[in-house]
Coordinates of C-alpha atoms in Angstrom, one line a residue:
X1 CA 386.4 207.4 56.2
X2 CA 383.7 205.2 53.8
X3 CA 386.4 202.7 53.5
X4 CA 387.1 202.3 56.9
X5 CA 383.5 202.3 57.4
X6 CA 383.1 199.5 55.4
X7 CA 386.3 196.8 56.2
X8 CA 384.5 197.7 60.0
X9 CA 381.7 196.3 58.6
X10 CA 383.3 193.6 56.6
X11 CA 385.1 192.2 59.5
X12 CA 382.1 192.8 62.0
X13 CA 379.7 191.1 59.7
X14 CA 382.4 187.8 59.8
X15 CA 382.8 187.6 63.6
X16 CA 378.9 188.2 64.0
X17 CA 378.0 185.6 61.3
X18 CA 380.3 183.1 63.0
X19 CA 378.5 183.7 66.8
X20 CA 374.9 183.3 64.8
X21 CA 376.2 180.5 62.6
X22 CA 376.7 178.7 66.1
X23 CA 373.5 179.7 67.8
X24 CA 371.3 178.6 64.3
X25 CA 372.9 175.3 64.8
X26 CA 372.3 175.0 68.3
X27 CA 368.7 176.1 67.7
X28 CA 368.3 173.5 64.9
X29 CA 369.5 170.7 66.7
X30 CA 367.1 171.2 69.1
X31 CA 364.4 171.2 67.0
X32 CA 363.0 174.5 66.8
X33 CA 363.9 175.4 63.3
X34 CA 361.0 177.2 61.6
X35 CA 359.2 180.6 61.9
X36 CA 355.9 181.4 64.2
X37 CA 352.4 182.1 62.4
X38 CA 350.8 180.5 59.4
X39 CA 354.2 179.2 57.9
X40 CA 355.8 177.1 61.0
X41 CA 357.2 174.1 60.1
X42 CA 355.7 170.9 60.9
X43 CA 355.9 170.4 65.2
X44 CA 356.1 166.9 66.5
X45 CA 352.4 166.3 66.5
X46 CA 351.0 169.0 65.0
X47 CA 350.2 169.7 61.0
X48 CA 352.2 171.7 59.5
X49 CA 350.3 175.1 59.0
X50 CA 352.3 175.7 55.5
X51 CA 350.5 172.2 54.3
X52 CA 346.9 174.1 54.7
X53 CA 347.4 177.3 54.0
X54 CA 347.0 179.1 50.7
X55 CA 349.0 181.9 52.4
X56 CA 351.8 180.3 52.8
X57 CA 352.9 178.5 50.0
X58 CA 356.4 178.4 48.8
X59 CA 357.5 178.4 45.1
X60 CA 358.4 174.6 45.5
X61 CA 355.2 174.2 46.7
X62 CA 353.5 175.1 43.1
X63 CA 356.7 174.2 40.7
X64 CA 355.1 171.0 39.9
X65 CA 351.6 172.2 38.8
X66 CA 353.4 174.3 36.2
X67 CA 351.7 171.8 33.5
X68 CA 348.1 172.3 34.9
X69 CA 348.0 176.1 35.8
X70 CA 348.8 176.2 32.1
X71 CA 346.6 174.0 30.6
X72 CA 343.6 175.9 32.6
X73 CA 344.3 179.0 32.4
X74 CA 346.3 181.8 30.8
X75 CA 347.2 184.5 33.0
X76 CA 344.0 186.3 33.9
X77 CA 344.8 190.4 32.6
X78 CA 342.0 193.1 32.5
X79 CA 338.8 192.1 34.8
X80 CA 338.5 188.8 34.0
X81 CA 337.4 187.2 37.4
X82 CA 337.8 183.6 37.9
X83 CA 334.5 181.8 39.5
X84 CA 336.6 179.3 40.7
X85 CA 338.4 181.1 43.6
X86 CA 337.6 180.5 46.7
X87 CA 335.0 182.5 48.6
X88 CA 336.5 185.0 51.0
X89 CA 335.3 183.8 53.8
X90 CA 336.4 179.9 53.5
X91 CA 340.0 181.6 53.0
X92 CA 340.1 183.5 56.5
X93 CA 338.7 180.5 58.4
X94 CA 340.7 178.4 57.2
X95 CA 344.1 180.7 58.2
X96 CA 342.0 181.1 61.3
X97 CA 341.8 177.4 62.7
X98 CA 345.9 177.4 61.2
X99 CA 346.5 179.8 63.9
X100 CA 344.8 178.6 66.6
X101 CA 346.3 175.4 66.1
X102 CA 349.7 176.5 66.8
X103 CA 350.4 175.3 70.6
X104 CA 351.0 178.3 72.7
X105 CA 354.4 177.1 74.0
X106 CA 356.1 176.9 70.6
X107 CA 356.8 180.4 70.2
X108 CA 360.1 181.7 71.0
X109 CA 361.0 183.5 73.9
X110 CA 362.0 187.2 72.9
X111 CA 365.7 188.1 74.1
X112 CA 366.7 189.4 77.1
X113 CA 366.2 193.3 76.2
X114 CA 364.0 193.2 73.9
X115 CA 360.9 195.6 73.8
X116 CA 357.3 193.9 75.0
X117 CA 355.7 197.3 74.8
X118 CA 353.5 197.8 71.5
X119 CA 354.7 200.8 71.2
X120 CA 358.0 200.1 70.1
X121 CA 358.7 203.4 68.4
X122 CA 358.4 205.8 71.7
X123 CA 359.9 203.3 74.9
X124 CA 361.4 199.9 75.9
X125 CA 363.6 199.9 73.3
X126 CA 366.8 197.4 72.4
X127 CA 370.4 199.1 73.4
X128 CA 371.9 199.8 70.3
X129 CA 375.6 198.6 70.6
X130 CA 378.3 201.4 68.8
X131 CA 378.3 202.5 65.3
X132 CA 378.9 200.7 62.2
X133 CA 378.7 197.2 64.1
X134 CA 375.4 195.5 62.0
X135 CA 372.8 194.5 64.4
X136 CA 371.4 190.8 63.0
X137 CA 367.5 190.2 64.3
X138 CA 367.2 187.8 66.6
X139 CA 364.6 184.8 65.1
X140 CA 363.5 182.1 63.6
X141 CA 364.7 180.7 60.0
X142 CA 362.2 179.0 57.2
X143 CA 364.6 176.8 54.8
X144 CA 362.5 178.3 51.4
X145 CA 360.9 181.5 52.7
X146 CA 362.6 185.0 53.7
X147 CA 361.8 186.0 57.4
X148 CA 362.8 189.2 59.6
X149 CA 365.4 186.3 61.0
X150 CA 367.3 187.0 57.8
X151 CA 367.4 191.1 58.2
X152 CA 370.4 192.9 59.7
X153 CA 370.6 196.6 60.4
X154 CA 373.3 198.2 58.9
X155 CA 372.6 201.5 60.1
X156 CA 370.5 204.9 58.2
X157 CA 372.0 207.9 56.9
X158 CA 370.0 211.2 55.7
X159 CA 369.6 213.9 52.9
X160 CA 370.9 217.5 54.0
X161 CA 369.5 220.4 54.4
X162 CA 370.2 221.6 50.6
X163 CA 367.3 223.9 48.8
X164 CA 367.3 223.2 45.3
X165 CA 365.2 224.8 42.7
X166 CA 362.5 225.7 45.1
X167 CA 362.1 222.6 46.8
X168 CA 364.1 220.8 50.2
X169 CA 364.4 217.4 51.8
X170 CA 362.5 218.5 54.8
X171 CA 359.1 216.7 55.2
X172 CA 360.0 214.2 52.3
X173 CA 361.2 210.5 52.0
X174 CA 357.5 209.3 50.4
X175 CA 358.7 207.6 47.7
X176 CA 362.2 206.1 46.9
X177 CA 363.9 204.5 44.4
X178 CA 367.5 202.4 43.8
X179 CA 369.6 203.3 40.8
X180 CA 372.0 200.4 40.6
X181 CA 374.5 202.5 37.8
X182 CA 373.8 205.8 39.6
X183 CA 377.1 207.7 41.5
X184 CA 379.2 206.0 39.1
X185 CA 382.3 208.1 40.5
X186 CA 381.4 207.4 43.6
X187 CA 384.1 205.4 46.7
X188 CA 384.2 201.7 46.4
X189 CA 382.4 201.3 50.0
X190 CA 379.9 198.3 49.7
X191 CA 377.1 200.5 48.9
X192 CA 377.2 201.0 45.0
X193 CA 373.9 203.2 43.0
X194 CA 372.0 206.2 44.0
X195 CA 368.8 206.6 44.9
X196 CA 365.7 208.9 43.8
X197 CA 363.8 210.3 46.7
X198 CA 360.5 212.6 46.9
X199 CA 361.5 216.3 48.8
X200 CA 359.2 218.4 50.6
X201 CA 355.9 216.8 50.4
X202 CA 353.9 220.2 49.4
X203 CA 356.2 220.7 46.6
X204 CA 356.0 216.9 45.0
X205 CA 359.9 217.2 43.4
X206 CA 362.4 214.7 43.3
X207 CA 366.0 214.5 43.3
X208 CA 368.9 211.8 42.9
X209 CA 371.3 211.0 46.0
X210 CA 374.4 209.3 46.8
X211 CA 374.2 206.3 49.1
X212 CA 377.2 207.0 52.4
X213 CA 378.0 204.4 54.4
X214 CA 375.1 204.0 56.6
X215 CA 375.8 205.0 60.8
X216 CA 374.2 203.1 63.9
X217 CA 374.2 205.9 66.5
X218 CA 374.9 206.1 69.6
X219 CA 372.5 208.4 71.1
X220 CA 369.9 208.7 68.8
X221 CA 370.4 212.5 66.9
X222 CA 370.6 212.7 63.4
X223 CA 373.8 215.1 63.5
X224 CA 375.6 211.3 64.0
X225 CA 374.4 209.9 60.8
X226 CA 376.2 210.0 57.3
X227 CA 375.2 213.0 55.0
X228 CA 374.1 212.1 51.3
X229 CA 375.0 214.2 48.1
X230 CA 372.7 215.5 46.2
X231 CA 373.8 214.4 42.5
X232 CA 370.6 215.8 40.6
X233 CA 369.0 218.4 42.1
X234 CA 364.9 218.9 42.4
X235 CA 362.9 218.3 39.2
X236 CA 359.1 217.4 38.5
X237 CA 359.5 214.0 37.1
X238 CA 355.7 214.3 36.2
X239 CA 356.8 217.5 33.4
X240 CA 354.0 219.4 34.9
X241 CA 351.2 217.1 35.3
X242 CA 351.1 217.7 38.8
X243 CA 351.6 221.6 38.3
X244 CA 348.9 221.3 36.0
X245 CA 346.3 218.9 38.1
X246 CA 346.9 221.1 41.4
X247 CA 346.3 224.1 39.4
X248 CA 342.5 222.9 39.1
X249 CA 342.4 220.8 42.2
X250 CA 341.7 222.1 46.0
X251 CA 343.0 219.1 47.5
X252 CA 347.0 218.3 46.0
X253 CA 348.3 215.1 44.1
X254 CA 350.7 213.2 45.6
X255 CA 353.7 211.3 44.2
X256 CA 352.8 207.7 45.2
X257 CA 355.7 205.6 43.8
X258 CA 359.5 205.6 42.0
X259 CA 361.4 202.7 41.1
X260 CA 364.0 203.0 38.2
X261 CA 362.8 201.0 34.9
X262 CA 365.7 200.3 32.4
X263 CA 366.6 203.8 31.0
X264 CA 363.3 205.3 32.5
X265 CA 362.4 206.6 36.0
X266 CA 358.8 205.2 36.5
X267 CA 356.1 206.9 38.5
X268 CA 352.8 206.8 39.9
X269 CA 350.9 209.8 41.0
X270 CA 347.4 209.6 42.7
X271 CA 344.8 212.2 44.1
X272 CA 345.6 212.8 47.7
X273 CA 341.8 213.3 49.3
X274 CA 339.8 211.7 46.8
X275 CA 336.6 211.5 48.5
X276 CA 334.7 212.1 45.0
X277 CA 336.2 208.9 43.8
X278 CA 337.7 210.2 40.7
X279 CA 339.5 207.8 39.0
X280 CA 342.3 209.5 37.3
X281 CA 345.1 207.9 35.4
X282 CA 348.2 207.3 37.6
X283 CA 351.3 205.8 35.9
X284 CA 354.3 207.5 34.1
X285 CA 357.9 207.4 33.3
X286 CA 360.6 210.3 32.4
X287 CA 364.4 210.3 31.6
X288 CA 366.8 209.3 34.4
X289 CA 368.6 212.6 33.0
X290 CA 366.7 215.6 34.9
X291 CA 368.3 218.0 32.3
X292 CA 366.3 216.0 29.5
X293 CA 363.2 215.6 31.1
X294 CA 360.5 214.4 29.2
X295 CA 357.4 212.6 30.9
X296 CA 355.7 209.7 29.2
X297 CA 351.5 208.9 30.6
X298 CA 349.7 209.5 32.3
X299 CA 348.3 205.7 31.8
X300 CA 346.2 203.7 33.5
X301 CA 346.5 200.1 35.0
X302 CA 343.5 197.9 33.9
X303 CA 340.5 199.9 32.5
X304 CA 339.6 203.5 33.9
X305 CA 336.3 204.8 34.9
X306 CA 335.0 201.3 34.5
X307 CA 333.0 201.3 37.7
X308 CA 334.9 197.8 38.8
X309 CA 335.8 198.4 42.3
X310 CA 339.3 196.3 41.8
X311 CA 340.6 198.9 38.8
X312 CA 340.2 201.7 40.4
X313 CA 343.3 203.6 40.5
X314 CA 343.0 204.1 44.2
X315 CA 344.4 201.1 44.9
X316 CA 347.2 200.6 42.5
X317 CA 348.6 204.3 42.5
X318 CA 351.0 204.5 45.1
X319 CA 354.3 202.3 45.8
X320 CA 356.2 200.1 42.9
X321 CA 359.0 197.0 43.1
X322 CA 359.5 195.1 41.1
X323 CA 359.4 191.1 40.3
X324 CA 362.3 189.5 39.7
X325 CA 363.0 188.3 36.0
X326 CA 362.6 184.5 36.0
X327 CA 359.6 184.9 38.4
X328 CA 358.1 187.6 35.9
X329 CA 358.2 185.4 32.7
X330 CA 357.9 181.9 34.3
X331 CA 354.3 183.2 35.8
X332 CA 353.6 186.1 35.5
X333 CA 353.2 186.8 31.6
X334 CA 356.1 188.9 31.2
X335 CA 354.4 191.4 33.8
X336 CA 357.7 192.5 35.8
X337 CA 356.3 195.3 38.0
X338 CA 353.9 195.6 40.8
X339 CA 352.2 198.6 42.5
X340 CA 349.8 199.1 45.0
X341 CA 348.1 201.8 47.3
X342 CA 346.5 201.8 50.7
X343 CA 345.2 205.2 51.7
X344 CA 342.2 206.5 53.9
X345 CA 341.4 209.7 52.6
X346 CA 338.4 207.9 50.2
X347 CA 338.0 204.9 52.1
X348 CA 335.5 203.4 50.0
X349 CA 337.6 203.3 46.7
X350 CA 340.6 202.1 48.5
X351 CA 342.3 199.0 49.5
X352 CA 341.6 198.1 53.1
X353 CA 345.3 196.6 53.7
X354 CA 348.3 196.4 51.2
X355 CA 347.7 196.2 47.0
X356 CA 349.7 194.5 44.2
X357 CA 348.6 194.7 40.8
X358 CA 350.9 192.9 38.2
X359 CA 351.6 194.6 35.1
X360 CA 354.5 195.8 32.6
X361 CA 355.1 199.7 31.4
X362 CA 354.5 200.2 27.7
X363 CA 356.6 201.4 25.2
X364 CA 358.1 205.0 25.6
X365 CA 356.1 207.1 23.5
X366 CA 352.6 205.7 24.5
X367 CA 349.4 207.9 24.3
X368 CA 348.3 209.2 27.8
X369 CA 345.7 207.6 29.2
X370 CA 346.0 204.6 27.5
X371 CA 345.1 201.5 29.4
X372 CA 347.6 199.1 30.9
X373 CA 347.2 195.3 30.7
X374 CA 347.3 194.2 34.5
X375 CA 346.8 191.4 36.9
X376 CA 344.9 192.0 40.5
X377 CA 347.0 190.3 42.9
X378 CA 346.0 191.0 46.3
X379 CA 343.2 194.1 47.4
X380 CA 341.2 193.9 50.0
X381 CA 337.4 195.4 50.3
X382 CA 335.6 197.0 53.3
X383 CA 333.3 193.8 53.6
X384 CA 336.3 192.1 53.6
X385 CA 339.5 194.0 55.2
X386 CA 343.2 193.0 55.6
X387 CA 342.8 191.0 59.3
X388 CA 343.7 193.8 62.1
X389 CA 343.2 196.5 59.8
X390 CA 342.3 200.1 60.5
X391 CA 342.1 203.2 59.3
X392 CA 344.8 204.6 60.5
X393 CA 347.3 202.1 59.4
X394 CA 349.4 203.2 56.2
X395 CA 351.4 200.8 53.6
X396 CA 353.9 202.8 51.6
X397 CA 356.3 200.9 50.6
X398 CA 357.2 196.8 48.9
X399 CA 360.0 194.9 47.5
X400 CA 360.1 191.1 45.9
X401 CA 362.7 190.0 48.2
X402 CA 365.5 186.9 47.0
X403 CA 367.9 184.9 49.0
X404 CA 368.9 182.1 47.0
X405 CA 366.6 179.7 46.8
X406 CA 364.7 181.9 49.5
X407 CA 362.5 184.4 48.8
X408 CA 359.6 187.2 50.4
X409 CA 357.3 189.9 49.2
X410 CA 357.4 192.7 51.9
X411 CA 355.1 195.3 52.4
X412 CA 356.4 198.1 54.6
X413 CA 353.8 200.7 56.6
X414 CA 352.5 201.7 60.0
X415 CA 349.7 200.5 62.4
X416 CA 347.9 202.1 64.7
X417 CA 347.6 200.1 68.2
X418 CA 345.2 202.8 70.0
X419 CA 341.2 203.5 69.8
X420 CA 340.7 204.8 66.4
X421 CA 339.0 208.1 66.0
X422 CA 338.4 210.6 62.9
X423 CA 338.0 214.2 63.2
X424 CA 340.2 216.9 64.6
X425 CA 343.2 216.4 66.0
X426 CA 342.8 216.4 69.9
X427 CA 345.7 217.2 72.4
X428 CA 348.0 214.3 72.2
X429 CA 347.4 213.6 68.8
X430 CA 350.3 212.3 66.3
X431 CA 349.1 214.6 63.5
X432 CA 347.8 217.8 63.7
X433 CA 345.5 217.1 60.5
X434 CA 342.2 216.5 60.0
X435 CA 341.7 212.6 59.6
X436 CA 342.3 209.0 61.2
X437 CA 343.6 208.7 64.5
X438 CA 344.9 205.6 65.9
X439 CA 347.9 206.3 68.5
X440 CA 350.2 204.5 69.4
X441 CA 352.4 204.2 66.3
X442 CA 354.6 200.5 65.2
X443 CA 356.3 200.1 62.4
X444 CA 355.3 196.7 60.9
X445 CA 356.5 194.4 58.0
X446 CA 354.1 192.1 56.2
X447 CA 355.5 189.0 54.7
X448 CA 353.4 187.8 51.3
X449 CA 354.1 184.0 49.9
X450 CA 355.0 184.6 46.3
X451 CA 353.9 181.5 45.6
X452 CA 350.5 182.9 46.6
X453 CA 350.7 185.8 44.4
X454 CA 351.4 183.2 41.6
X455 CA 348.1 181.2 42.6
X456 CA 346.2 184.4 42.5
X457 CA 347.3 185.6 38.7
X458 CA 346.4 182.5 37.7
X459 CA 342.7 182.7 39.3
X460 CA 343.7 179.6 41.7
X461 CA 343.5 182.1 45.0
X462 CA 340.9 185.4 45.3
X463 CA 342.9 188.4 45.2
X464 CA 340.7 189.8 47.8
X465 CA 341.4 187.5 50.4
X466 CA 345.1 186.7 50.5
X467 CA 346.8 187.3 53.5
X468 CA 349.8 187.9 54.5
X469 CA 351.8 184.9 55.9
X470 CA 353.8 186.2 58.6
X471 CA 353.6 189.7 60.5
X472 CA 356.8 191.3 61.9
X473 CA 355.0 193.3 64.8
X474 CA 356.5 194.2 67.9
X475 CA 355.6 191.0 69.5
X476 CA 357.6 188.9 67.2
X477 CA 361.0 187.5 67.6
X478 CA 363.4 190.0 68.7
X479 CA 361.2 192.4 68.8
X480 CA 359.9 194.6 65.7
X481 CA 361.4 197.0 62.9
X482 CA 360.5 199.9 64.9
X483 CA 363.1 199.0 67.4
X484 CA 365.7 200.0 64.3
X485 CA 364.0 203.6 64.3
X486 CA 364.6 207.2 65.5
X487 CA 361.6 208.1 68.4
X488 CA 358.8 209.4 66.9
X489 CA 355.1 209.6 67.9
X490 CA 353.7 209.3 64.4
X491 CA 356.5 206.2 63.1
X492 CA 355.7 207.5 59.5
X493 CA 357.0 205.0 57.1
X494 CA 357.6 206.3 53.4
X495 CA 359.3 204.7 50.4
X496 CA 361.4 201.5 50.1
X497 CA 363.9 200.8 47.7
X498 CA 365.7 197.4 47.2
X499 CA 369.4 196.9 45.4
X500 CA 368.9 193.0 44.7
X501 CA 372.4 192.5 44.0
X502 CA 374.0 193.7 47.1
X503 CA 370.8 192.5 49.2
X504 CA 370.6 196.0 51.0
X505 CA 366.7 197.0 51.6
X506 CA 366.6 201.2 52.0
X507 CA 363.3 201.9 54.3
X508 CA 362.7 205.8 54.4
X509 CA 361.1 207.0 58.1
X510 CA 359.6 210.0 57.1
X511 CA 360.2 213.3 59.8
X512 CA 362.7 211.2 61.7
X513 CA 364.0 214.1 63.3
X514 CA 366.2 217.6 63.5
X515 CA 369.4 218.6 63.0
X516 CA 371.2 221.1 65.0
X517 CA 371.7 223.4 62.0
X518 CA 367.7 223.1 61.5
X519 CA 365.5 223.0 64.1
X520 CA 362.7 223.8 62.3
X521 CA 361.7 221.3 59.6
X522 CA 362.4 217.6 60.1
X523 CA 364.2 215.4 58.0
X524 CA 363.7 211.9 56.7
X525 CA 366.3 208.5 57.3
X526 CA 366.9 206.4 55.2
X527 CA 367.5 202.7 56.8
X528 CA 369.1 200.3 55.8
X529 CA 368.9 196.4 56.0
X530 CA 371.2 193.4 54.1
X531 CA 369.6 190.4 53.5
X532 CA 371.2 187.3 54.9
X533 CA 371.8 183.9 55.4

């Protein structure tokens, strides 16, 4: 059946390409090449937006400073803060007039079909044609920059309902991570590795999955979608730190981040409400081989307890990806890693938007709560939020996208469209917790300039006032991500894994639904998305 499942795709993905080949070229004859926002191509008569903005910049764009970013400056690591980078303010304004800038009529018209309604997750959604055919998103293209133009939907598949060594599926999907040598007996079907996912989120255990051929459905119910295999079952990659901090804790730690590191799986852990603003260490590793577990850290990124708002770990504690190797070594140091954490339970030590803090794991074997060399990339402060942020919005997941000569850092998450409220849950509430409220749900991608990132490790861009380039919302080309999703009310996004070689991007939604032989506890999909030209 996988084989199958795959020439289907192999010979859908042809015809498909072929049909989009023709319409690119018929859109690029007519001049409309580019993508909307801050990075559109120049329009006759109008700047280019990309010329201007430091949030746009492509990799070409900096390649021939090399010689001057390193005869400034080395890489800036620990807290030293350049007094050179612009002022927070100068930054947004000057995105700002980009913006408004860009004549009205330029953007594209959506697709017949496609969903106006912001709350893509619940109503007006595409038709989904049959299963396995790959569903390629209608937009715009950028000739050096990944955009969602680029993104095909190859379908989700989901964990079963398996209990393991206490612990189940149900209510998990926060974290993920991509084994590329992982289910090395397993069928030949265009979707090699394994992945590491986070189970039930009150028991904080992970286990190791096969990847099946992922399934568009038909009508929506998860009963259509493939069915993973559990290869490892349920262990505490921590080797009881989080037993041990829970034991003393009345509010639980949380398993922010996996991504697999050489021999190692790598993880971050963080404090779930940390109103008290504790700033524990955060970052560990333990054996891909649950039956030899042994956890390495807990360390810390930057230095701990330092009272510098930018180290604390409440904004690097949660999702990892990596950098890709000649990126890592040509600017960043050597530093090959990135994680960040948006959260709102201890809003003040937190990021307000997306975090990326470059840095590298130390040797196995390292002391706990050492400190860890590490570059601030992008956090943002309450004086000076993420634009459009709330509260209620949530960014779990990134990946350092590559395409060629093409390239993208995403940040995955949820927004919250509605009047935000704290308290109580009222009637109608997504959540039945105790916390932000900001109905209706939209899945949303943000799209980060590496060539930005770059600037801002070498002290040529404030970390604290990058913004994203390019927002895939519901009201962009085609419609957003959501549109790929099961119907929820929440659209709870969790972890996101990326195998670079095959170009496939796994997205977890987190209680995506039920299955007829459970009823009772929701399950998450995993999503997946190829990369193309």
């Amino acid at each position: 059946m996988k084989t199958f499942c795959y020439l289907l795709f192999c010979a859908v993905s042809l015809a498909c390409g072929y049909h989009l080949f023709g319409q690119l070229a018929g859109v690029m004859r007519n001049g409309q090449a580019g993508i909307i926002g801050a990075a559109e191509e120049r329009a006759e008569g109008v700047e280019s937006p990309r010329e201007n903005s430091p949030d746009a910049l492509t990799i070409s764009d900096i390649t021939s400073d090399r010689e001057k970013i390193e005869q400034e400056n080395v890489v800036h690591v620990a807290a030293n803060n350049s007094s050179d980078t612009p002022d927070a303010g100068s930054l947004l304004a000057r995105v700002d007039k980009i913006l408004q800038q860009r004549p009205a009529e330029e953007k594209q018209a959506q697709p017949s079909g496609s969903s106006q309604n912001a709350d893509v997750g619940m109503q007006g959604r595409i038709a989904l044609p049959v299963p396995s055919v790959p569903i390629r998103h209608q937009a715009r293209q950028h000739d050096e920059m990944i955009t969602p133009g680029n993104f095909e939907y190859l379908g989700g598949f989901r964990p079963p309902h398996q209990q393991t060594n206490g612990s189940t599926f149900a209510y998990g999907g926060w974290a993920l991570a991509y084994r590329p040598d992982g289910d090395a007996g397993g069928p030949d079907d265009g979707f090699p590795g394994s992945l590491y996912i986070v189970g039930h989120r009150e028991h904080q255990m992970v286990a190791e999955i096969s990847i099946p051929c992922p399934v568009i459905t038909q009508n929506r119910t998860l009963d259509e979608l493939s069915t993973a295999s559990v290869l490892q079952s349920f262990s505490d990659v921590t080797g009881g730190l989080l037993k041990r901090w829970n034991a003393v804790s009345e509010t639980p730690f949380h398993i922010g981040g996996l991504i697999v590191a050489g021999d190692r799986l790598h993880w971050t852990v963080h404090k779930y409400y940390n109103v008290d603003g504790n700033d524990f260490s955060s970052h560990g590793t333990t054996s891909l081989d649950f039956s030899r577990t042994h956890a390495d850290g807990p360390w810390h990124l930057g230095p701990a307890n330092s009272g510098i708002s930018e180290w604390h770990s409440y904004k690097h504690a949660g999702y990892i990806f990596e950098i890709p190797r000649k990126e890592a070594e040509s600017w960043f140091g050597g530093f090959n890693l990135i994680s960040g954490l948006q959260i709102s339970t201890g809003l003040q030590y937190s990021s307000q938007g997306p975090s990326m803090f470059a840095y590298r794991l130390p040797p196995a074997g390292t002391p706990a709560e050492t400190s860890v060399s590490a570059i601030p990339l992008v956090w943002y402060s309450e004086q000076v939020p993420l634009a459009r942020h709330n509260p209620a919005d949530r960014w779990t997941g990134g990946a350092w996208l590559t395409l060629g000569n093409k390239q993208a850092v995403v940040i995955a998450g949820r927004k919250g469209l509605g009047p935000i409220y704290y308290g109580v849950a009222r009637p109608g509430d997504c959540s039945q917790d105790k916390g932000y409220h900001g109905s209706p749900y939209e899945t949303q991608m943000l799209f980060y300039s590496p060539a930005s990132l770059i600037r801002a490790a070498h002290g040529q861009l404030s970390a604290h006032a990058l913004e994203p380039w390019l927002r895939w919302d519901g009201e962009f080309d085609g419609g957003g991500p959501g549109q790929y999703f099961f119907r929820t009310c929440s659209q709870s996004v969790g972890g996101m894994a990326y195998d670079r070689k095959s170009n496939i991007l796994y997205l977890v939604q987190v209680n995506a639904g039920f299955t007829t032989d459970n009823e009772f506890e929701p399950l998450p999909v995993i999503h997946a998305f190829r990369i193309v030209e």
